[in-house]
């Protein structure tokens, strides 16, 4: 878990990012483990071990997670330069994980990275990302693969060879973060609606 802080005051901001290992054709988090992760049962820095199944006896296991422990939005990170050659097995694994997320009403987005490797015009001027037909084709392709609306596919550029911050790269990253937080808010409002309808017994938010 990464707590993001205000650069000037060091004050924690009101969102957290959680990172897991990536998916490969023959390894990565499985759908059973994903249940515990989405529901907030796993402690920070939990070490996944395929030979040791997760259970209530797992060290640090959170038996009664708060709403703040749960995942409110899932981000898939895809390398835009290899979208067309992604192994079918990886796509299948992602689909299986999406089923668990959909069952919980958790929104999903895709960060389409390395867009400068996909489009030469974007490599020259990152501000052209929303005007590039090449990038739009990549967005359409990922949208079809993941079964998500195009508005959920967010192209970004990685910091790679830069030695200083670039305003256009930062703006694109911040726009992406803003969109992700909007989706997370949607999850929260849906949760509140379920409480009002009596579908969720109680709301237990830890400040």
PDB file of C-alpha atoms in Angstrom:
ATOM      1  CA  UNK A   1       0.000   0.000   0.000  1.00  0.00           C
ATOM      2  CA  UNK A   2       1.271   3.437  -0.938  1.00  0.00           C
ATOM      3  CA  UNK A   3       0.125   6.447   1.045  1.00  0.00           C
ATOM      4  CA  UNK A   4       0.362   9.524  -1.177  1.00  0.00           C
ATOM      5  CA  UNK A   5       1.426  12.681   0.629  1.00  0.00           C
ATOM      6  CA  UNK A   6       1.261  16.377  -0.107  1.00  0.00           C
ATOM      7  CA  UNK A   7       4.698  17.354  -1.382  1.00  0.00           C
ATOM      8  CA  UNK A   8       4.878  20.551   0.665  1.00  0.00           C
ATOM      9  CA  UNK A   9       3.324  19.619   4.006  1.00  0.00           C
ATOM     10  CA  UNK A  10       3.782  15.843   3.908  1.00  0.00           C
ATOM     11  CA  UNK A  11       0.133  15.438   4.892  1.00  0.00           C
ATOM     12  CA  UNK A  12      -1.424  12.140   3.702  1.00  0.00           C
ATOM     13  CA  UNK A  13      -3.952  12.651   0.924  1.00  0.00           C
ATOM     14  CA  UNK A  14      -7.370  11.017   0.949  1.00  0.00           C
ATOM     15  CA  UNK A  15      -6.579   8.043  -1.259  1.00  0.00           C
ATOM     16  CA  UNK A  16      -4.228   5.083  -1.243  1.00  0.00           C
ATOM     17  CA  UNK A  17      -2.742   3.001  -4.034  1.00  0.00           C
ATOM     18  CA  UNK A  18      -2.234  -0.749  -3.680  1.00  0.00           C
ATOM     19  CA  UNK A  19       0.148  -2.660  -5.928  1.00  0.00           C
ATOM     20  CA  UNK A  20       0.354  -6.379  -6.691  1.00  0.00           C
ATOM     21  CA  UNK A  21       2.613  -8.482  -8.860  1.00  0.00           C
ATOM     22  CA  UNK A  22       1.852  -8.608 -12.569  1.00  0.00           C
ATOM     23  CA  UNK A  23       0.063 -11.339 -14.474  1.00  0.00           C
ATOM     24  CA  UNK A  24       1.858 -13.814 -16.688  1.00  0.00           C
ATOM     25  CA  UNK A  25       0.584 -16.787 -18.627  1.00  0.00           C
ATOM     26  CA  UNK A  26       1.588 -19.240 -15.898  1.00  0.00           C
ATOM     27  CA  UNK A  27       1.689 -17.167 -12.723  1.00  0.00           C
ATOM     28  CA  UNK A  28       0.262 -14.192 -10.866  1.00  0.00           C
ATOM     29  CA  UNK A  29      -2.544 -13.636  -8.368  1.00  0.00           C
ATOM     30  CA  UNK A  30      -5.389 -16.105  -8.902  1.00  0.00           C
ATOM     31  CA  UNK A  31      -9.118 -15.505  -8.624  1.00  0.00           C
ATOM     32  CA  UNK A  32      -9.368 -17.076  -5.151  1.00  0.00           C
ATOM     33  CA  UNK A  33      -6.683 -14.758  -3.775  1.00  0.00           C
ATOM     34  CA  UNK A  34      -8.323 -11.846  -5.554  1.00  0.00           C
ATOM     35  CA  UNK A  35     -11.456 -12.324  -3.437  1.00  0.00           C
ATOM     36  CA  UNK A  36      -9.504 -11.710  -0.238  1.00  0.00           C
ATOM     37  CA  UNK A  37      -7.638  -8.781  -1.756  1.00  0.00           C
ATOM     38  CA  UNK A  38     -10.780  -7.033  -3.009  1.00  0.00           C
ATOM     39  CA  UNK A  39     -12.610  -7.592   0.265  1.00  0.00           C
ATOM     40  CA  UNK A  40      -9.807  -6.090   2.358  1.00  0.00           C
ATOM     41  CA  UNK A  41      -8.858  -9.265   4.224  1.00  0.00           C
ATOM     42  CA  UNK A  42      -5.149  -9.127   3.434  1.00  0.00           C
ATOM     43  CA  UNK A  43      -2.630  -7.068   5.416  1.00  0.00           C
ATOM     44  CA  UNK A  44      -0.251  -4.641   3.748  1.00  0.00           C
ATOM     45  CA  UNK A  45       2.857  -6.291   2.265  1.00  0.00           C
ATOM     46  CA  UNK A  46       1.291  -9.727   2.301  1.00  0.00           C
ATOM     47  CA  UNK A  47       3.568 -12.213   0.540  1.00  0.00           C
ATOM     48  CA  UNK A  48       1.598 -14.398  -1.853  1.00  0.00           C
ATOM     49  CA  UNK A  49       2.764 -17.998  -1.829  1.00  0.00           C
ATOM     50  CA  UNK A  50       1.128 -20.484  -4.219  1.00  0.00           C
ATOM     51  CA  UNK A  51       2.061 -23.356  -1.907  1.00  0.00           C
ATOM     52  CA  UNK A  52       0.336 -21.751   1.109  1.00  0.00           C
ATOM     53  CA  UNK A  53      -3.357 -21.012   0.460  1.00  0.00           C
ATOM     54  CA  UNK A  54      -4.818 -17.920   2.103  1.00  0.00           C
ATOM     55  CA  UNK A  55      -7.173 -18.582   5.004  1.00  0.00           C
ATOM     56  CA  UNK A  56      -8.330 -17.058   8.271  1.00  0.00           C
ATOM     57  CA  UNK A  57      -5.134 -18.391   9.817  1.00  0.00           C
ATOM     58  CA  UNK A  58      -2.930 -16.328   7.500  1.00  0.00           C
ATOM     59  CA  UNK A  59      -0.720 -13.946   9.486  1.00  0.00           C
ATOM     60  CA  UNK A  60      -2.370 -10.544   9.729  1.00  0.00           C
ATOM     61  CA  UNK A  61      -5.622 -11.755   8.144  1.00  0.00           C
ATOM     62  CA  UNK A  62      -8.332  -9.103   8.609  1.00  0.00           C
ATOM     63  CA  UNK A  63     -11.456 -10.953   9.692  1.00  0.00           C
ATOM     64  CA  UNK A  64     -13.812  -7.957   9.667  1.00  0.00           C
ATOM     65  CA  UNK A  65     -12.455  -5.406   7.192  1.00  0.00           C
ATOM     66  CA  UNK A  66     -13.779  -1.857   7.201  1.00  0.00           C
ATOM     67  CA  UNK A  67     -15.036  -0.194   4.051  1.00  0.00           C
ATOM     68  CA  UNK A  68     -11.744   1.715   3.984  1.00  0.00           C
ATOM     69  CA  UNK A  69      -9.872  -1.618   3.764  1.00  0.00           C
ATOM     70  CA  UNK A  70     -11.699  -2.709   0.624  1.00  0.00           C
ATOM     71  CA  UNK A  71     -10.658  -1.974  -2.939  1.00  0.00           C
ATOM     72  CA  UNK A  72     -12.809   0.724  -4.542  1.00  0.00           C
ATOM     73  CA  UNK A  73     -11.377   0.722  -8.068  1.00  0.00           C
ATOM     74  CA  UNK A  74      -9.067  -1.706  -9.890  1.00  0.00           C
ATOM     75  CA  UNK A  75      -6.440  -0.543 -12.358  1.00  0.00           C
ATOM     76  CA  UNK A  76      -5.030  -2.892 -14.974  1.00  0.00           C
ATOM     77  CA  UNK A  77      -1.701  -1.692 -16.370  1.00  0.00           C
ATOM     78  CA  UNK A  78      -1.106  -2.764 -19.974  1.00  0.00           C
ATOM     79  CA  UNK A  79       1.928  -2.104 -22.143  1.00  0.00           C
ATOM     80  CA  UNK A  80       0.462  -0.326 -25.162  1.00  0.00           C
ATOM     81  CA  UNK A  81       3.272  -1.502 -27.415  1.00  0.00           C
ATOM     82  CA  UNK A  82       2.378  -5.196 -27.017  1.00  0.00           C
ATOM     83  CA  UNK A  83      -1.415  -5.115 -26.877  1.00  0.00           C
ATOM     84  CA  UNK A  84      -1.743  -7.035 -30.149  1.00  0.00           C
ATOM     85  CA  UNK A  85       0.544  -9.851 -28.999  1.00  0.00           C
ATOM     86  CA  UNK A  86      -0.760 -10.422 -25.487  1.00  0.00           C
ATOM     87  CA  UNK A  87      -0.931 -14.161 -24.755  1.00  0.00           C
ATOM     88  CA  UNK A  88      -4.458 -15.550 -24.711  1.00  0.00           C
ATOM     89  CA  UNK A  89      -3.712 -17.124 -21.347  1.00  0.00           C
ATOM     90  CA  UNK A  90      -3.029 -13.694 -19.810  1.00  0.00           C
ATOM     91  CA  UNK A  91      -6.255 -12.309 -21.269  1.00  0.00           C
ATOM     92  CA  UNK A  92      -8.128 -15.293 -19.851  1.00  0.00           C
ATOM     93  CA  UNK A  93      -6.641 -14.690 -16.405  1.00  0.00           C
ATOM     94  CA  UNK A  94      -7.667 -11.025 -16.534  1.00  0.00           C
ATOM     95  CA  UNK A  95     -11.199 -12.004 -17.525  1.00  0.00           C
ATOM     96  CA  UNK A  96     -11.430 -14.363 -14.577  1.00  0.00           C
ATOM     97  CA  UNK A  97     -10.322 -11.615 -12.216  1.00  0.00           C
ATOM     98  CA  UNK A  98     -12.831  -9.220 -13.752  1.00  0.00           C
ATOM     99  CA  UNK A  99     -15.636 -11.619 -12.884  1.00  0.00           C
ATOM    100  CA  UNK A 100     -14.760 -11.250  -9.190  1.00  0.00           C
ATOM    101  CA  UNK A 101     -14.680  -7.469  -9.504  1.00  0.00           C
ATOM    102  CA  UNK A 102     -17.978  -7.314 -11.371  1.00  0.00           C
ATOM    103  CA  UNK A 103     -19.649  -9.435  -8.699  1.00  0.00           C
ATOM    104  CA  UNK A 104     -18.686  -6.756  -6.172  1.00  0.00           C
ATOM    105  CA  UNK A 105     -19.562  -3.810  -8.382  1.00  0.00           C
ATOM    106  CA  UNK A 106     -15.946  -2.626  -8.402  1.00  0.00           C
ATOM    107  CA  UNK A 107     -15.155  -0.365 -11.370  1.00  0.00           C
ATOM    108  CA  UNK A 108     -12.123  -1.137 -13.499  1.00  0.00           C
ATOM    109  CA  UNK A 109      -9.868   1.009 -15.651  1.00  0.00           C
ATOM    110  CA  UNK A 110      -6.871   0.278 -17.844  1.00  0.00           C
ATOM    111  CA  UNK A 111      -3.701   2.342 -17.884  1.00  0.00           C
ATOM    112  CA  UNK A 112      -2.391   2.052 -21.421  1.00  0.00           C
ATOM    113  CA  UNK A 113       1.308   2.764 -20.945  1.00  0.00           C
ATOM    114  CA  UNK A 114       4.212   3.503 -23.283  1.00  0.00           C
ATOM    115  CA  UNK A 115       2.021   5.336 -25.762  1.00  0.00           C
ATOM    116  CA  UNK A 116       5.112   7.105 -27.090  1.00  0.00           C
ATOM    117  CA  UNK A 117       6.257   3.684 -28.349  1.00  0.00           C
ATOM    118  CA  UNK A 118       2.966   3.233 -30.177  1.00  0.00           C
ATOM    119  CA  UNK A 119       2.651   6.575 -31.949  1.00  0.00           C
ATOM    120  CA  UNK A 120       5.556   8.593 -33.335  1.00  0.00           C
ATOM    121  CA  UNK A 121       3.609  11.856 -33.206  1.00  0.00           C
ATOM    122  CA  UNK A 122       2.888  11.299 -29.525  1.00  0.00           C
ATOM    123  CA  UNK A 123       6.554  10.531 -28.891  1.00  0.00           C
ATOM    124  CA  UNK A 124       7.404  13.943 -30.329  1.00  0.00           C
ATOM    125  CA  UNK A 125       4.576  15.821 -28.598  1.00  0.00           C
ATOM    126  CA  UNK A 126       2.699  14.038 -25.812  1.00  0.00           C
ATOM    127  CA  UNK A 127      -0.085  16.637 -25.976  1.00  0.00           C
ATOM    128  CA  UNK A 128      -1.197  15.004 -29.266  1.00  0.00           C
ATOM    129  CA  UNK A 129      -2.334  11.859 -27.454  1.00  0.00           C
ATOM    130  CA  UNK A 130      -6.037  12.649 -27.743  1.00  0.00           C
ATOM    131  CA  UNK A 131      -5.731  13.489 -31.442  1.00  0.00           C
ATOM    132  CA  UNK A 132      -3.741  10.449 -32.524  1.00  0.00           C
ATOM    133  CA  UNK A 133      -5.707   7.891 -34.588  1.00  0.00           C
ATOM    134  CA  UNK A 134      -3.041   5.312 -33.743  1.00  0.00           C
ATOM    135  CA  UNK A 135      -3.638   5.756 -30.018  1.00  0.00           C
ATOM    136  CA  UNK A 136      -7.388   5.677 -30.564  1.00  0.00           C
ATOM    137  CA  UNK A 137      -7.036   2.355 -32.383  1.00  0.00           C
ATOM    138  CA  UNK A 138      -5.092   0.977 -29.418  1.00  0.00           C
ATOM    139  CA  UNK A 139      -7.768   2.250 -27.032  1.00  0.00           C
ATOM    140  CA  UNK A 140     -10.466   0.574 -29.156  1.00  0.00           C
ATOM    141  CA  UNK A 141      -8.530  -2.690 -29.193  1.00  0.00           C
ATOM    142  CA  UNK A 142      -8.074  -2.755 -25.410  1.00  0.00           C
ATOM    143  CA  UNK A 143     -11.722  -1.797 -24.926  1.00  0.00           C
ATOM    144  CA  UNK A 144     -12.745  -4.852 -26.946  1.00  0.00           C
ATOM    145  CA  UNK A 145     -10.329  -7.168 -25.145  1.00  0.00           C
ATOM    146  CA  UNK A 146     -11.352  -6.077 -21.651  1.00  0.00           C
ATOM    147  CA  UNK A 147     -15.028  -5.495 -22.322  1.00  0.00           C
ATOM    148  CA  UNK A 148     -14.781  -1.997 -20.887  1.00  0.00           C
ATOM    149  CA  UNK A 149     -16.011   1.338 -22.286  1.00  0.00           C
ATOM    150  CA  UNK A 150     -13.408   3.417 -24.103  1.00  0.00           C
ATOM    151  CA  UNK A 151     -13.666   6.022 -21.344  1.00  0.00           C
ATOM    152  CA  UNK A 152     -12.152   3.422 -18.991  1.00  0.00           C
ATOM    153  CA  UNK A 153      -9.009   3.056 -21.136  1.00  0.00           C
ATOM    154  CA  UNK A 154      -6.553   5.758 -20.063  1.00  0.00           C
ATOM    155  CA  UNK A 155      -3.393   6.337 -22.129  1.00  0.00           C
ATOM    156  CA  UNK A 156      -0.309   7.585 -20.295  1.00  0.00           C
ATOM    157  CA  UNK A 157       3.389   8.024 -20.946  1.00  0.00           C
ATOM    158  CA  UNK A 158       5.997   6.452 -18.694  1.00  0.00           C
ATOM    159  CA  UNK A 159       8.853   8.465 -17.291  1.00  0.00           C
ATOM    160  CA  UNK A 160      11.812   6.584 -18.739  1.00  0.00           C
ATOM    161  CA  UNK A 161      14.755   8.605 -20.021  1.00  0.00           C
ATOM    162  CA  UNK A 162      13.690  12.004 -18.657  1.00  0.00           C
ATOM    163  CA  UNK A 163      15.864  13.554 -15.987  1.00  0.00           C
ATOM    164  CA  UNK A 164      13.364  16.310 -15.136  1.00  0.00           C
ATOM    165  CA  UNK A 165       9.596  16.478 -14.756  1.00  0.00           C
ATOM    166  CA  UNK A 166       7.626  17.257 -17.905  1.00  0.00           C
ATOM    167  CA  UNK A 167       4.416  19.277 -17.586  1.00  0.00           C
ATOM    168  CA  UNK A 168       2.571  17.431 -20.368  1.00  0.00           C
ATOM    169  CA  UNK A 169       3.456  14.013 -18.933  1.00  0.00           C
ATOM    170  CA  UNK A 170       2.364  15.170 -15.480  1.00  0.00           C
ATOM    171  CA  UNK A 171      -0.920  16.576 -16.765  1.00  0.00           C
ATOM    172  CA  UNK A 172      -1.756  13.287 -18.469  1.00  0.00           C
ATOM    173  CA  UNK A 173      -0.954  11.338 -15.289  1.00  0.00           C
ATOM    174  CA  UNK A 174      -3.033  13.710 -13.131  1.00  0.00           C
ATOM    175  CA  UNK A 175      -5.994  13.521 -15.511  1.00  0.00           C
ATOM    176  CA  UNK A 176      -5.772   9.747 -15.252  1.00  0.00           C
ATOM    177  CA  UNK A 177      -5.658   9.854 -11.454  1.00  0.00           C
ATOM    178  CA  UNK A 178      -8.633  12.198 -11.402  1.00  0.00           C
ATOM    179  CA  UNK A 179     -10.628   9.765 -13.541  1.00  0.00           C
ATOM    180  CA  UNK A 180      -9.690   6.838 -11.294  1.00  0.00           C
ATOM    181  CA  UNK A 181     -10.838   8.768  -8.215  1.00  0.00           C
ATOM    182  CA  UNK A 182     -14.136   9.539  -9.939  1.00  0.00           C
ATOM    183  CA  UNK A 183     -14.688   5.806 -10.454  1.00  0.00           C
ATOM    184  CA  UNK A 184     -13.773   5.133  -6.820  1.00  0.00           C
ATOM    185  CA  UNK A 185     -16.365   7.727  -5.767  1.00  0.00           C
ATOM    186  CA  UNK A 186     -18.938   5.929  -7.914  1.00  0.00           C
ATOM    187  CA  UNK A 187     -18.239   2.745  -5.959  1.00  0.00           C
ATOM    188  CA  UNK A 188     -18.725   4.585  -2.665  1.00  0.00           C
ATOM    189  CA  UNK A 189     -22.030   6.121  -3.771  1.00  0.00           C
ATOM    190  CA  UNK A 190     -23.270   2.726  -4.959  1.00  0.00           C
ATOM    191  CA  UNK A 191     -22.339   1.297  -1.566  1.00  0.00           C
ATOM    192  CA  UNK A 192     -24.290   4.040   0.195  1.00  0.00           C
ATOM    193  CA  UNK A 193     -27.283   3.343  -2.066  1.00  0.00           C
ATOM    194  CA  UNK A 194     -27.181  -0.323  -1.066  1.00  0.00           C
ATOM    195  CA  UNK A 195     -27.167   0.662   2.611  1.00  0.00           C
ATOM    196  CA  UNK A 196     -30.237   2.833   2.107  1.00  0.00           C
ATOM    197  CA  UNK A 197     -31.957  -0.046   0.322  1.00  0.00           C
ATOM    198  CA  UNK A 198     -31.070  -2.410   3.165  1.00  0.00           C
ATOM    199  CA  UNK A 199     -28.796  -4.613   1.044  1.00  0.00           C
ATOM    200  CA  UNK A 200     -25.785  -3.903   3.263  1.00  0.00           C
ATOM    201  CA  UNK A 201     -26.203  -4.299   7.006  1.00  0.00           C
ATOM    202  CA  UNK A 202     -23.948  -1.500   8.177  1.00  0.00           C
ATOM    203  CA  UNK A 203     -21.412   1.038   7.077  1.00  0.00           C
ATOM    204  CA  UNK A 204     -18.220   0.855   9.079  1.00  0.00           C
ATOM    205  CA  UNK A 205     -15.769   3.491   7.907  1.00  0.00           C
ATOM    206  CA  UNK A 206     -12.502   3.950   9.726  1.00  0.00           C
ATOM    207  CA  UNK A 207     -11.376   7.566   9.698  1.00  0.00           C
TER     208      UNK A 207
END
